[in-house]
Amino acid sequence: MEQVETKEIWPLRHGVKGRLHIPGDKSISHRSVMFSALGSTPVHITNFLHAADCLSTVACMRALGATVEELGATELVVTGNGLHGLREPACVLDAGNSGTTLRLLLGLLAPQPFLATFTGDASLSRRPMGRVVKPLSAMGAKIVGRAQNTLLPLTVLAPDGKLHGMRYESPVASAQVKSALLLAGMFADGATTVVEPVTSRDHTERMLEAFGVVTEKDGTAVTIRPVAEVQAPAAIEVPGDISSAAYWLVLASLVPGSQMVLENVGVNETRTGILDVLAAMGADIVRTNERVSGGEAAADLVVTAAKLHGTTFGKDIMPRLIDEIPVIAVAALFAEGDTVITGAGELRVKETDRLQAIADTFSALAPGSVEAGADSLVIHGGTQLQRAAVPSYDDHRMAMSLAILGAAGAGVIIERPDCVRISYPEFYDTLAGFGGE
Ligand code: S3P
């Protein structure tokens, strides 16, 4: 029988204290390398997230002709060959586990006069790509692949001439879909507008502005016009990832006697839904040292343990906290009363089906604590906890959320724990430093 690797997390016996540097934002790190590859002058990127997903983007951009020098693990210099300087890759582009790498690059490569083929890991190969292939094809892109061009492997062929700008009403609020279309739209023959049901994270729009590319916002619609060239900035400083800070926000809130300062966390308002929900649950989180860097807001977050109570939230806030639902569910498990989460169907198409994963692992660790619907979760706070072995589903955010659940509760054994390398390689070491391992 295959030996499954496991990680044991022990309950913390005391509060977590101290200051913590939060690794760079994953979304912004991807974009910093992709967009720098479209300029013609070197871009010095600091606090880059040195984790598997962003390294997939680095490998793809190198294969497309960009020069990426690594000055250190989190410090890169990326130099492109100009807006029309991407080259036909001589190998298959491997997006690994990264939906952002794949979906944004499908948009960037759709208008290029060459062929590129993408692959990825088992998880990415199950995830829906029709949501970008369909609108890109309507613009004139030629993308072919498995399952009527909706699943990896996918090949992007040179289009016949320029792509056509269009207005696209996206059925999903997705920054990956929006970004793919905006990137393709830079090379199109007219304006491209993406309308979303709810505004998703706007890192693409903000970083494009730093490259001299204007996007126009009107409600939930964003428009881009054809671009002749980009002016790369000399430097990009990536703020800390609020999605990584989220684990410590919840852990410090839950474990009595805790107080932590999470340094330099990105607090772009399209990402801060977790702060709103934790505040509604009674958490004590204060922003200090607020500043703006590279068009992105950042702050230090001071979190102090507090008694949490259940809350209700739904589709309108979902894009602002989509990646934090697993750890918010952990907070809800320790809160007083029920938490009701609706409009969360997108969780079913993340690195794993996270609604199912939360339901199954919570049922093992706190029997009777959770009810999952087609796009909803009800979590009964205060349910009796027990230590158990649970799978990570090879999903980094499930593994880290389960580790927080175990550290704040009765312990946990996580099967296949290594997936944290996707977004937060030092996660377990940091937790061990608090005595949770
Ligand atoms: C991301 C957008 C989100 C998010 C993902 C990163 C991005 O996905 O879940 O982790 O960098 O644009 P969707 O845009 O598909 O919701």
CSV table of C-alpha atoms and ligand atoms in Angstrom, one decimal:
chain,number,residue,atom,x,y,z
A,1,MET,CA,0.0,0.0,0.0
A,2,GLU,CA,1.2,3.5,-0.8
A,3,GLN,CA,2.7,5.2,2.3
A,4,VAL,CA,0.9,8.5,2.7
A,5,GLU,CA,3.0,11.4,4.1
A,6,THR,CA,1.4,13.0,7.1
A,7,LYS,CA,2.0,16.1,9.3
A,8,GLU,CA,0.9,16.1,12.9
A,9,ILE,CA,-0.3,19.4,14.3
A,10,TRP,CA,-0.6,19.7,18.1
A,11,PRO,CA,-3.0,21.9,20.0
A,12,LEU,CA,-1.3,25.2,21.1
A,13,ARG,CA,-1.0,25.4,24.9
A,14,HIS,CA,-0.5,29.2,25.0
A,15,GLY,CA,-1.3,32.3,22.9
A,16,VAL,CA,0.6,33.3,19.8
A,17,LYS,CA,2.6,36.4,20.1
A,18,GLY,CA,5.0,38.5,18.1
A,19,ARG,CA,5.6,40.1,14.7
A,20,LEU,CA,5.4,38.2,11.5
A,21,HIS,CA,6.6,39.0,8.0
A,22,ILE,CA,3.9,37.9,5.6
A,23,PRO,CA,5.2,36.5,2.2
A,24,GLY,CA,4.4,38.4,-1.0
A,25,ASP,CA,1.0,38.4,-2.6
A,26,LYS,CA,0.5,35.5,-5.0
A,27,SER,CA,-1.8,37.4,-7.4
A,28,ILE,CA,0.5,40.4,-7.6
A,29,SER,CA,3.6,38.3,-7.9
A,30,HIS,CA,2.3,36.5,-10.9
A,31,ARG,CA,1.3,39.7,-12.6
A,32,SER,CA,4.6,41.4,-11.8
A,33,VAL,CA,6.5,38.9,-13.8
A,34,MET,CA,4.0,38.6,-16.7
A,35,PHE,CA,3.6,42.3,-17.2
A,36,SER,CA,7.4,43.0,-16.8
A,37,ALA,CA,7.9,40.5,-19.6
A,38,LEU,CA,5.9,42.9,-21.9
A,39,GLY,CA,8.2,45.9,-21.3
A,40,SER,CA,11.7,46.5,-22.7
A,41,THR,CA,13.5,47.8,-19.6
A,42,PRO,CA,14.4,45.8,-16.4
A,43,VAL,CA,11.9,45.7,-13.6
A,44,HIS,CA,13.3,45.1,-10.1
A,45,ILE,CA,10.7,43.0,-8.2
A,46,THR,CA,10.9,42.7,-4.4
A,47,ASN,CA,9.0,40.6,-1.9
A,48,PHE,CA,8.2,38.3,-4.8
A,49,LEU,CA,6.4,35.2,-3.5
A,50,HIS,CA,8.9,32.4,-3.9
A,51,ALA,CA,6.3,29.6,-4.0
A,52,ALA,CA,5.5,26.9,-6.5
A,53,ASP,CA,2.6,28.7,-8.2
A,54,CYS,CA,4.6,31.9,-9.0
A,55,LEU,CA,7.6,29.8,-10.0
A,56,SER,CA,5.3,28.2,-12.6
A,57,THR,CA,4.7,31.7,-14.0
A,58,VAL,CA,8.5,32.4,-14.0
A,59,ALA,CA,9.2,29.3,-15.9
A,60,CYS,CA,6.5,30.0,-18.5
A,61,MET,CA,7.7,33.6,-19.0
A,62,ARG,CA,11.3,32.4,-19.5
A,63,ALA,CA,10.1,29.9,-22.1
A,64,LEU,CA,8.3,32.8,-23.8
A,65,GLY,CA,11.6,34.8,-24.1
A,66,ALA,CA,11.7,37.0,-21.0
A,67,THR,CA,14.9,37.3,-19.0
A,68,VAL,CA,14.3,36.5,-15.3
A,69,GLU,CA,17.3,37.0,-13.0
A,70,GLU,CA,17.0,35.8,-9.4
A,71,LEU,CA,18.9,38.1,-7.1
A,72,GLY,CA,17.5,36.2,-4.1
A,73,ALA,CA,14.6,34.0,-3.4
A,74,THR,CA,12.2,36.9,-3.2
A,75,GLU,CA,14.0,39.4,-5.4
A,76,LEU,CA,13.9,39.2,-9.2
A,77,VAL,CA,14.9,41.4,-12.2
A,78,VAL,CA,12.6,40.7,-15.2
A,79,THR,CA,13.4,42.2,-18.6
A,80,GLY,CA,11.1,41.7,-21.6
A,81,ASN,CA,11.6,42.3,-25.3
A,82,GLY,CA,8.8,44.8,-25.7
A,83,LEU,CA,5.0,44.4,-26.1
A,84,HIS,CA,5.4,42.3,-29.3
A,85,GLY,CA,8.5,40.6,-28.1
A,86,LEU,CA,7.1,37.3,-26.7
A,87,ARG,CA,8.6,34.3,-28.6
A,88,GLU,CA,7.2,30.9,-29.5
A,89,PRO,CA,8.1,28.5,-26.7
A,90,ALA,CA,10.2,25.5,-27.7
A,91,CYS,CA,8.6,23.4,-25.0
A,92,VAL,CA,5.2,22.7,-23.5
A,93,LEU,CA,4.3,25.4,-20.9
A,94,ASP,CA,3.6,23.8,-17.5
A,95,ALA,CA,1.2,25.9,-15.4
A,96,GLY,CA,1.5,23.3,-12.5
A,97,ASN,CA,-1.2,23.9,-10.0
A,98,SER,CA,-1.8,27.5,-10.9
A,99,GLY,CA,-5.1,28.7,-12.4
A,100,THR,CA,-3.8,32.2,-12.5
A,101,THR,CA,-0.8,31.3,-14.6
A,102,LEU,CA,-2.9,29.3,-17.0
A,103,ARG,CA,-5.9,31.6,-17.4
A,104,LEU,CA,-3.9,34.9,-17.7
A,105,LEU,CA,-1.5,33.4,-20.1
A,106,LEU,CA,-4.3,32.0,-22.3
A,107,GLY,CA,-5.4,35.6,-22.6
A,108,LEU,CA,-1.9,36.9,-23.2
A,109,LEU,CA,-1.0,34.3,-25.8
A,110,ALA,CA,-4.3,34.2,-27.6
A,111,PRO,CA,-3.3,37.3,-29.8
A,112,GLN,CA,0.3,36.2,-30.4
A,113,PRO,CA,1.4,35.0,-33.9
A,114,PHE,CA,2.7,31.7,-32.6
A,115,LEU,CA,1.7,28.3,-31.1
A,116,ALA,CA,1.9,27.4,-27.5
A,117,THR,CA,0.7,24.3,-25.6
A,118,PHE,CA,-0.2,24.3,-21.9
A,119,THR,CA,-0.2,21.5,-19.4
A,120,GLY,CA,-0.7,21.4,-15.7
A,121,ASP,CA,-1.1,19.1,-12.7
A,122,ALA,CA,-4.0,16.7,-12.0
A,123,SER,CA,-6.0,19.4,-10.1
A,124,LEU,CA,-5.5,22.1,-12.8
A,125,SER,CA,-6.4,19.5,-15.5
A,126,ARG,CA,-9.9,19.1,-13.9
A,127,ARG,CA,-10.6,22.9,-13.6
A,128,PRO,CA,-12.8,24.7,-16.1
A,129,MET,CA,-11.0,26.7,-18.7
A,130,GLY,CA,-14.1,27.2,-20.9
A,131,ARG,CA,-14.7,30.3,-18.9
A,132,VAL,CA,-11.7,32.0,-20.7
A,133,VAL,CA,-11.6,29.9,-23.9
A,134,LYS,CA,-15.2,30.8,-24.8
A,135,PRO,CA,-14.9,34.6,-24.7
A,136,LEU,CA,-11.3,34.5,-26.1
A,137,SER,CA,-12.6,32.4,-29.0
A,138,ALA,CA,-15.4,35.0,-29.6
A,139,MET,CA,-12.7,37.6,-30.0
A,140,GLY,CA,-11.1,35.4,-32.7
A,141,ALA,CA,-8.7,33.3,-30.7
A,142,LYS,CA,-7.9,29.8,-31.8
A,143,ILE,CA,-7.6,27.6,-28.7
A,144,VAL,CA,-8.1,23.8,-28.9
A,145,GLY,CA,-8.0,21.2,-26.2
A,146,ARG,CA,-9.7,18.4,-24.4
A,147,ALA,CA,-13.5,18.3,-23.7
A,148,GLN,CA,-14.6,20.8,-26.4
A,149,ASN,CA,-11.6,23.0,-25.6
A,150,THR,CA,-12.5,23.4,-22.0
A,151,LEU,CA,-9.8,21.3,-20.2
A,152,LEU,CA,-6.0,20.9,-20.3
A,153,PRO,CA,-4.0,20.2,-22.3
A,154,LEU,CA,-4.8,23.3,-24.4
A,155,THR,CA,-3.0,24.6,-27.4
A,156,VAL,CA,-3.2,28.3,-28.4
A,157,LEU,CA,-2.7,28.8,-32.2
A,158,ALA,CA,-1.9,32.0,-34.0
A,159,PRO,CA,-5.1,33.8,-34.8
A,160,ASP,CA,-6.0,35.0,-38.3
A,161,GLY,CA,-5.0,38.7,-37.9
A,162,LYS,CA,-5.9,40.7,-34.9
A,163,LEU,CA,-8.4,39.7,-32.2
A,164,HIS,CA,-11.6,41.7,-32.1
A,165,GLY,CA,-12.4,43.8,-29.2
A,166,MET,CA,-15.8,43.0,-27.6
A,167,ARG,CA,-18.1,43.6,-24.7
A,168,TYR,CA,-18.3,40.5,-22.5
A,169,GLU,CA,-20.9,39.9,-19.8
A,170,SER,CA,-19.1,37.3,-17.6
A,171,PRO,CA,-21.5,34.9,-15.8
A,172,VAL,CA,-18.8,34.6,-13.0
A,173,ALA,CA,-17.1,37.2,-10.9
A,174,SER,CA,-13.5,36.1,-11.7
A,175,ALA,CA,-10.3,38.2,-11.8
A,176,GLN,CA,-8.7,35.4,-13.9
A,177,VAL,CA,-11.4,35.7,-16.6
A,178,LYS,CA,-11.4,39.5,-16.5
A,179,SER,CA,-7.5,39.6,-16.6
A,180,ALA,CA,-7.3,37.2,-19.5
A,181,LEU,CA,-9.7,39.3,-21.6
A,182,LEU,CA,-8.0,42.6,-20.7
A,183,LEU,CA,-4.6,41.2,-21.6
A,184,ALA,CA,-6.0,39.9,-24.9
A,185,GLY,CA,-7.7,43.2,-25.4
A,186,MET,CA,-4.4,45.1,-25.3
A,187,PHE,CA,-3.6,43.5,-28.7
A,188,ALA,CA,-7.2,43.7,-30.2
A,189,ASP,CA,-8.5,45.9,-33.0
A,190,GLY,CA,-10.9,47.8,-30.7
A,191,ALA,CA,-12.1,48.3,-27.2
A,192,THR,CA,-12.7,45.3,-24.9
A,193,THR,CA,-15.1,45.5,-22.0
A,194,VAL,CA,-15.6,42.9,-19.3
A,195,VAL,CA,-18.7,43.2,-17.2
A,196,GLU,CA,-18.8,41.2,-14.0
A,197,PRO,CA,-21.8,40.3,-11.7
A,198,VAL,CA,-19.7,41.6,-8.8
A,199,THR,CA,-16.3,43.3,-9.0
A,200,SER,CA,-13.4,40.9,-8.6
A,201,ARG,CA,-9.8,41.7,-7.4
A,202,ASP,CA,-8.4,44.6,-9.5
A,203,HIS,CA,-4.6,43.9,-9.3
A,204,THR,CA,-4.4,43.6,-13.1
A,205,GLU,CA,-6.0,47.1,-13.6
A,206,ARG,CA,-3.8,48.6,-11.0
A,207,MET,CA,-0.6,47.1,-12.2
A,208,LEU,CA,-1.4,47.9,-15.9
A,209,GLU,CA,-1.6,51.5,-14.8
A,210,ALA,CA,1.9,51.3,-13.3
A,211,PHE,CA,2.9,50.1,-16.9
A,212,GLY,CA,1.2,53.2,-18.4
A,213,VAL,CA,-1.8,51.2,-19.6
A,214,VAL,CA,-5.2,52.8,-18.9
A,215,THR,CA,-8.3,50.9,-18.1
A,216,GLU,CA,-11.7,52.6,-17.6
A,217,LYS,CA,-14.0,51.4,-14.8
A,218,ASP,CA,-17.7,51.9,-14.9
A,219,GLY,CA,-19.6,50.1,-12.1
A,220,THR,CA,-18.6,46.4,-12.5
A,221,ALA,CA,-17.4,47.0,-16.1
A,222,VAL,CA,-13.8,47.5,-17.1
A,223,THR,CA,-12.6,48.6,-20.5
A,224,ILE,CA,-9.2,48.4,-22.2
A,225,ARG,CA,-8.2,49.8,-25.6
A,226,PRO,CA,-5.5,48.7,-27.9
A,227,VAL,CA,-2.1,49.5,-26.6
A,228,ALA,CA,1.0,50.4,-28.7
A,229,GLU,CA,3.7,49.9,-26.0
A,230,VAL,CA,4.1,49.6,-22.3
A,231,GLN,CA,6.4,51.6,-20.1
A,232,ALA,CA,7.7,49.2,-17.5
A,233,PRO,CA,8.3,50.8,-14.0
A,234,ALA,CA,11.8,50.5,-12.6
A,235,ALA,CA,10.6,48.6,-9.5
A,236,ILE,CA,7.6,46.7,-8.1
A,237,GLU,CA,7.3,46.1,-4.4
A,238,VAL,CA,4.9,43.2,-3.8
A,239,PRO,CA,2.9,43.7,-0.5
A,240,GLY,CA,2.3,40.7,1.8
A,241,ASP,CA,-0.6,38.4,0.9
A,242,ILE,CA,-3.8,38.9,2.9
A,243,SER,CA,-4.7,35.3,1.9
A,244,SER,CA,-1.6,34.1,3.8
A,245,ALA,CA,-2.1,36.5,6.7
A,246,ALA,CA,-5.6,35.1,7.0
A,247,TYR,CA,-4.3,31.9,8.8
A,248,TRP,CA,-2.7,34.0,11.5
A,249,LEU,CA,-5.6,36.4,11.8
A,250,VAL,CA,-7.8,33.4,12.6
A,251,LEU,CA,-5.3,31.5,14.8
A,252,ALA,CA,-4.6,34.6,16.9
A,253,SER,CA,-8.3,35.5,17.2
A,254,LEU,CA,-9.1,32.0,18.4
A,255,VAL,CA,-6.3,31.2,20.9
A,256,PRO,CA,-6.7,33.0,24.2
A,257,GLY,CA,-3.8,35.3,25.2
A,258,SER,CA,-2.7,35.9,21.6
A,259,GLN,CA,-1.6,39.1,20.1
A,260,MET,CA,0.3,39.4,16.7
A,261,VAL,CA,1.4,42.1,14.4
A,262,LEU,CA,1.2,40.9,10.7
A,263,GLU,CA,3.5,43.2,8.8
A,264,ASN,CA,3.0,44.8,5.4
A,265,VAL,CA,-0.2,43.1,4.4
A,266,GLY,CA,-2.0,44.1,1.2
A,267,VAL,CA,-5.3,45.6,2.0
A,268,ASN,CA,-6.7,46.4,-1.5
A,269,GLU,CA,-10.4,46.6,-0.8
A,270,THR,CA,-11.2,44.0,-3.4
A,271,ARG,CA,-9.4,41.5,-1.1
A,272,THR,CA,-10.4,42.6,2.4
A,273,GLY,CA,-13.7,40.7,2.8
A,274,ILE,CA,-12.1,38.5,5.5
A,275,LEU,CA,-11.4,41.6,7.6
A,276,ASP,CA,-15.1,42.6,7.3
A,277,VAL,CA,-16.4,39.1,8.1
A,278,LEU,CA,-14.0,38.6,11.1
A,279,ALA,CA,-15.0,42.1,12.4
A,280,ALA,CA,-18.7,41.1,12.1
A,281,MET,CA,-17.8,37.9,14.1
A,282,GLY,CA,-16.4,40.1,16.9
A,283,ALA,CA,-12.6,39.8,16.1
A,284,ASP,CA,-10.2,42.5,17.3
A,285,ILE,CA,-8.1,43.5,14.3
A,286,VAL,CA,-6.6,46.9,13.9
A,287,ARG,CA,-4.9,48.4,10.9
A,288,THR,CA,-1.8,50.5,11.6
A,289,ASN,CA,1.0,52.0,9.5
A,290,GLU,CA,-1.4,52.3,6.4
A,291,ARG,CA,0.4,53.2,3.2
A,292,VAL,CA,0.2,52.8,-0.6
A,293,SER,CA,3.0,51.2,-2.5
A,294,GLY,CA,2.9,50.6,-6.3
A,295,GLY,CA,-0.7,51.5,-6.5
A,296,GLU,CA,-1.7,48.9,-3.8
A,297,ALA,CA,-2.7,49.7,-0.2
A,298,ALA,CA,-0.8,47.9,2.6
A,299,ALA,CA,-1.0,48.0,6.4
A,300,ASP,CA,0.2,46.2,9.5
A,301,LEU,CA,-2.6,44.3,11.1
A,302,VAL,CA,-2.6,43.9,14.8
A,303,VAL,CA,-4.8,41.0,15.9
A,304,THR,CA,-5.8,40.2,19.5
A,305,ALA,CA,-7.7,37.1,20.7
A,306,ALA,CA,-11.4,37.7,21.0
A,307,LYS,CA,-14.6,35.8,21.5
A,308,LEU,CA,-16.2,35.2,18.1
A,309,HIS,CA,-19.8,34.7,17.2
A,310,GLY,CA,-21.5,33.3,14.1
A,311,THR,CA,-22.4,35.5,11.1
A,312,THR,CA,-24.1,35.4,7.7
A,313,PHE,CA,-22.6,36.4,4.3
A,314,GLY,CA,-23.2,35.7,0.7
A,315,LYS,CA,-22.5,36.3,-3.0
A,316,ASP,CA,-21.9,40.1,-2.9
A,317,ILE,CA,-18.8,39.8,-0.7
A,318,MET,CA,-17.7,36.4,-2.1
A,319,PRO,CA,-15.1,37.7,-4.6
A,320,ARG,CA,-13.4,39.7,-1.8
A,321,LEU,CA,-12.8,36.6,0.3
A,322,ILE,CA,-13.1,33.6,-2.0
A,323,ASP,CA,-9.8,32.1,-1.1
A,324,GLU,CA,-10.3,32.6,2.6
A,325,ILE,CA,-13.5,30.6,3.0
A,326,PRO,CA,-11.8,27.5,4.3
A,327,VAL,CA,-10.1,29.4,7.1
A,328,ILE,CA,-13.2,31.5,7.8
A,329,ALA,CA,-15.0,28.2,8.2
A,330,VAL,CA,-12.5,27.3,10.8
A,331,ALA,CA,-13.2,30.6,12.7
A,332,ALA,CA,-16.9,29.8,12.4
A,333,LEU,CA,-16.3,26.3,14.0
A,334,PHE,CA,-15.0,28.0,17.1
A,335,ALA,CA,-17.5,30.8,17.2
A,336,GLU,CA,-20.7,30.9,19.3
A,337,GLY,CA,-23.8,30.1,17.2
A,338,ASP,CA,-24.2,29.3,13.5
A,339,THR,CA,-22.4,30.8,10.5
A,340,VAL,CA,-24.3,30.7,7.2
A,341,ILE,CA,-22.3,31.1,4.0
A,342,THR,CA,-24.3,31.3,0.7
A,343,GLY,CA,-23.3,32.1,-3.0
A,344,ALA,CA,-20.1,30.1,-2.7
A,345,GLY,CA,-20.5,27.8,-5.7
A,346,GLU,CA,-17.1,28.9,-7.1
A,347,LEU,CA,-15.5,27.0,-4.3
A,348,ARG,CA,-16.4,23.8,-6.1
A,349,VAL,CA,-14.0,24.6,-9.0
A,350,LYS,CA,-10.9,25.7,-7.0
A,351,GLU,CA,-7.8,23.6,-6.4
A,352,THR,CA,-10.2,21.0,-5.1
A,353,ASP,CA,-14.0,21.1,-4.5
A,354,ARG,CA,-13.6,23.1,-1.3
A,355,LEU,CA,-17.2,22.9,-0.2
A,356,GLN,CA,-17.0,19.1,-0.2
A,357,ALA,CA,-13.5,19.2,1.4
A,358,ILE,CA,-14.7,21.4,4.2
A,359,ALA,CA,-17.8,19.3,4.8
A,360,ASP,CA,-15.8,16.0,4.8
A,361,THR,CA,-12.9,17.2,7.0
A,362,PHE,CA,-15.0,19.1,9.5
A,363,SER,CA,-17.3,16.1,9.8
A,364,ALA,CA,-14.2,14.0,10.8
A,365,LEU,CA,-12.8,16.7,13.2
A,366,ALA,CA,-16.1,18.0,14.6
A,367,PRO,CA,-18.9,15.5,13.8
A,368,GLY,CA,-22.2,17.2,13.1
A,369,SER,CA,-20.6,20.7,12.7
A,370,VAL,CA,-21.4,21.3,9.0
A,371,GLU,CA,-24.1,21.1,6.4
A,372,ALA,CA,-23.0,21.8,2.8
A,373,GLY,CA,-25.5,22.7,0.0
A,374,ALA,CA,-24.9,23.2,-3.7
A,375,ASP,CA,-23.3,26.6,-3.1
A,376,SER,CA,-23.6,27.0,0.7
A,377,LEU,CA,-22.3,26.0,4.1
A,378,VAL,CA,-23.8,26.1,7.5
A,379,ILE,CA,-21.3,25.7,10.3
A,380,HIS,CA,-22.5,25.1,13.8
A,381,GLY,CA,-20.0,26.8,16.1
A,382,GLY,CA,-18.9,25.2,19.3
A,383,THR,CA,-19.3,21.6,18.2
A,384,GLN,CA,-17.2,19.1,20.1
A,385,LEU,CA,-13.8,18.6,18.5
A,386,GLN,CA,-11.7,15.5,18.1
A,387,ARG,CA,-8.3,14.7,16.7
A,388,ALA,CA,-8.4,12.8,13.4
A,389,ALA,CA,-6.4,12.2,10.2
A,390,VAL,CA,-7.8,14.1,7.3
A,391,PRO,CA,-6.7,14.6,3.7
A,392,SER,CA,-5.4,17.8,2.3
A,393,TYR,CA,-6.8,17.0,-1.1
A,394,ASP,CA,-3.4,18.4,-2.3
A,395,ASP,CA,-5.0,21.8,-1.8
A,396,HIS,CA,-2.7,24.3,-0.1
A,397,ARG,CA,-5.5,26.3,1.5
A,398,MET,CA,-7.3,23.2,2.8
A,399,ALA,CA,-4.0,22.0,4.4
A,400,MET,CA,-3.3,25.3,6.1
A,401,SER,CA,-6.8,25.8,7.3
A,402,LEU,CA,-6.9,22.3,8.8
A,403,ALA,CA,-3.6,23.0,10.5
A,404,ILE,CA,-5.1,26.1,12.1
A,405,LEU,CA,-8.1,24.1,13.1
A,406,GLY,CA,-5.9,21.5,14.8
A,407,ALA,CA,-3.6,24.1,16.5
A,408,ALA,CA,-6.6,26.0,17.9
A,409,GLY,CA,-8.5,22.9,18.7
A,410,ALA,CA,-7.7,19.2,19.5
A,411,GLY,CA,-4.9,18.6,17.0
A,412,VAL,CA,-5.0,17.1,13.6
A,413,ILE,CA,-3.0,14.8,11.3
A,414,ILE,CA,-2.9,16.2,7.8
A,415,GLU,CA,-2.3,13.7,5.0
A,416,ARG,CA,-0.3,14.9,2.0
A,417,PRO,CA,0.7,18.2,3.7
A,418,ASP,CA,3.4,19.4,1.3
A,419,CYS,CA,0.9,21.2,-1.0
A,420,VAL,CA,1.5,24.4,1.2
A,421,ARG,CA,4.5,24.9,-1.1
A,422,ILE,CA,2.0,26.3,-3.7
A,423,SER,CA,1.6,29.6,-1.8
A,424,TYR,CA,3.3,29.5,1.6
A,425,PRO,CA,6.3,27.2,1.8
A,426,GLU,CA,7.4,28.3,5.3
A,427,PHE,CA,3.9,27.9,6.8
A,428,TYR,CA,4.6,24.9,8.9
A,429,ASP,CA,7.9,26.3,10.2
A,430,THR,CA,6.1,29.5,11.3
A,431,LEU,CA,3.4,27.4,13.0
A,432,ALA,CA,6.1,25.3,14.7
A,433,GLY,CA,7.6,28.5,16.0
A,434,PHE,CA,4.4,29.1,17.9
A,435,GLY,CA,4.5,25.6,19.3
A,436,GLY,CA,1.7,24.2,17.1
A,437,GLU,CA,3.8,21.3,15.6
B,1,S3P,C1,-6.9,35.0,-8.6
B,1,S3P,C2,-8.2,35.1,-8.7
B,1,S3P,C3,-9.2,34.3,-8.0
B,1,S3P,C4,-8.5,33.5,-6.8
B,1,S3P,C5,-7.2,33.0,-7.2
B,1,S3P,C6,-6.2,34.0,-7.7
B,1,S3P,C7,-6.0,35.9,-9.4
B,1,S3P,O1,-9.7,33.3,-8.8
B,1,S3P,O2,-9.3,32.5,-6.3
B,1,S3P,O3,-6.6,32.3,-6.1
B,1,S3P,O4,-4.8,36.0,-9.1
B,1,S3P,O5,-6.6,36.5,-10.3
B,1,S3P,P1,-11.0,33.6,-9.8
B,1,S3P,O6,-10.6,34.9,-10.5
B,1,S3P,O7,-11.1,32.5,-10.7
B,1,S3P,O8,-12.1,33.8,-8.8
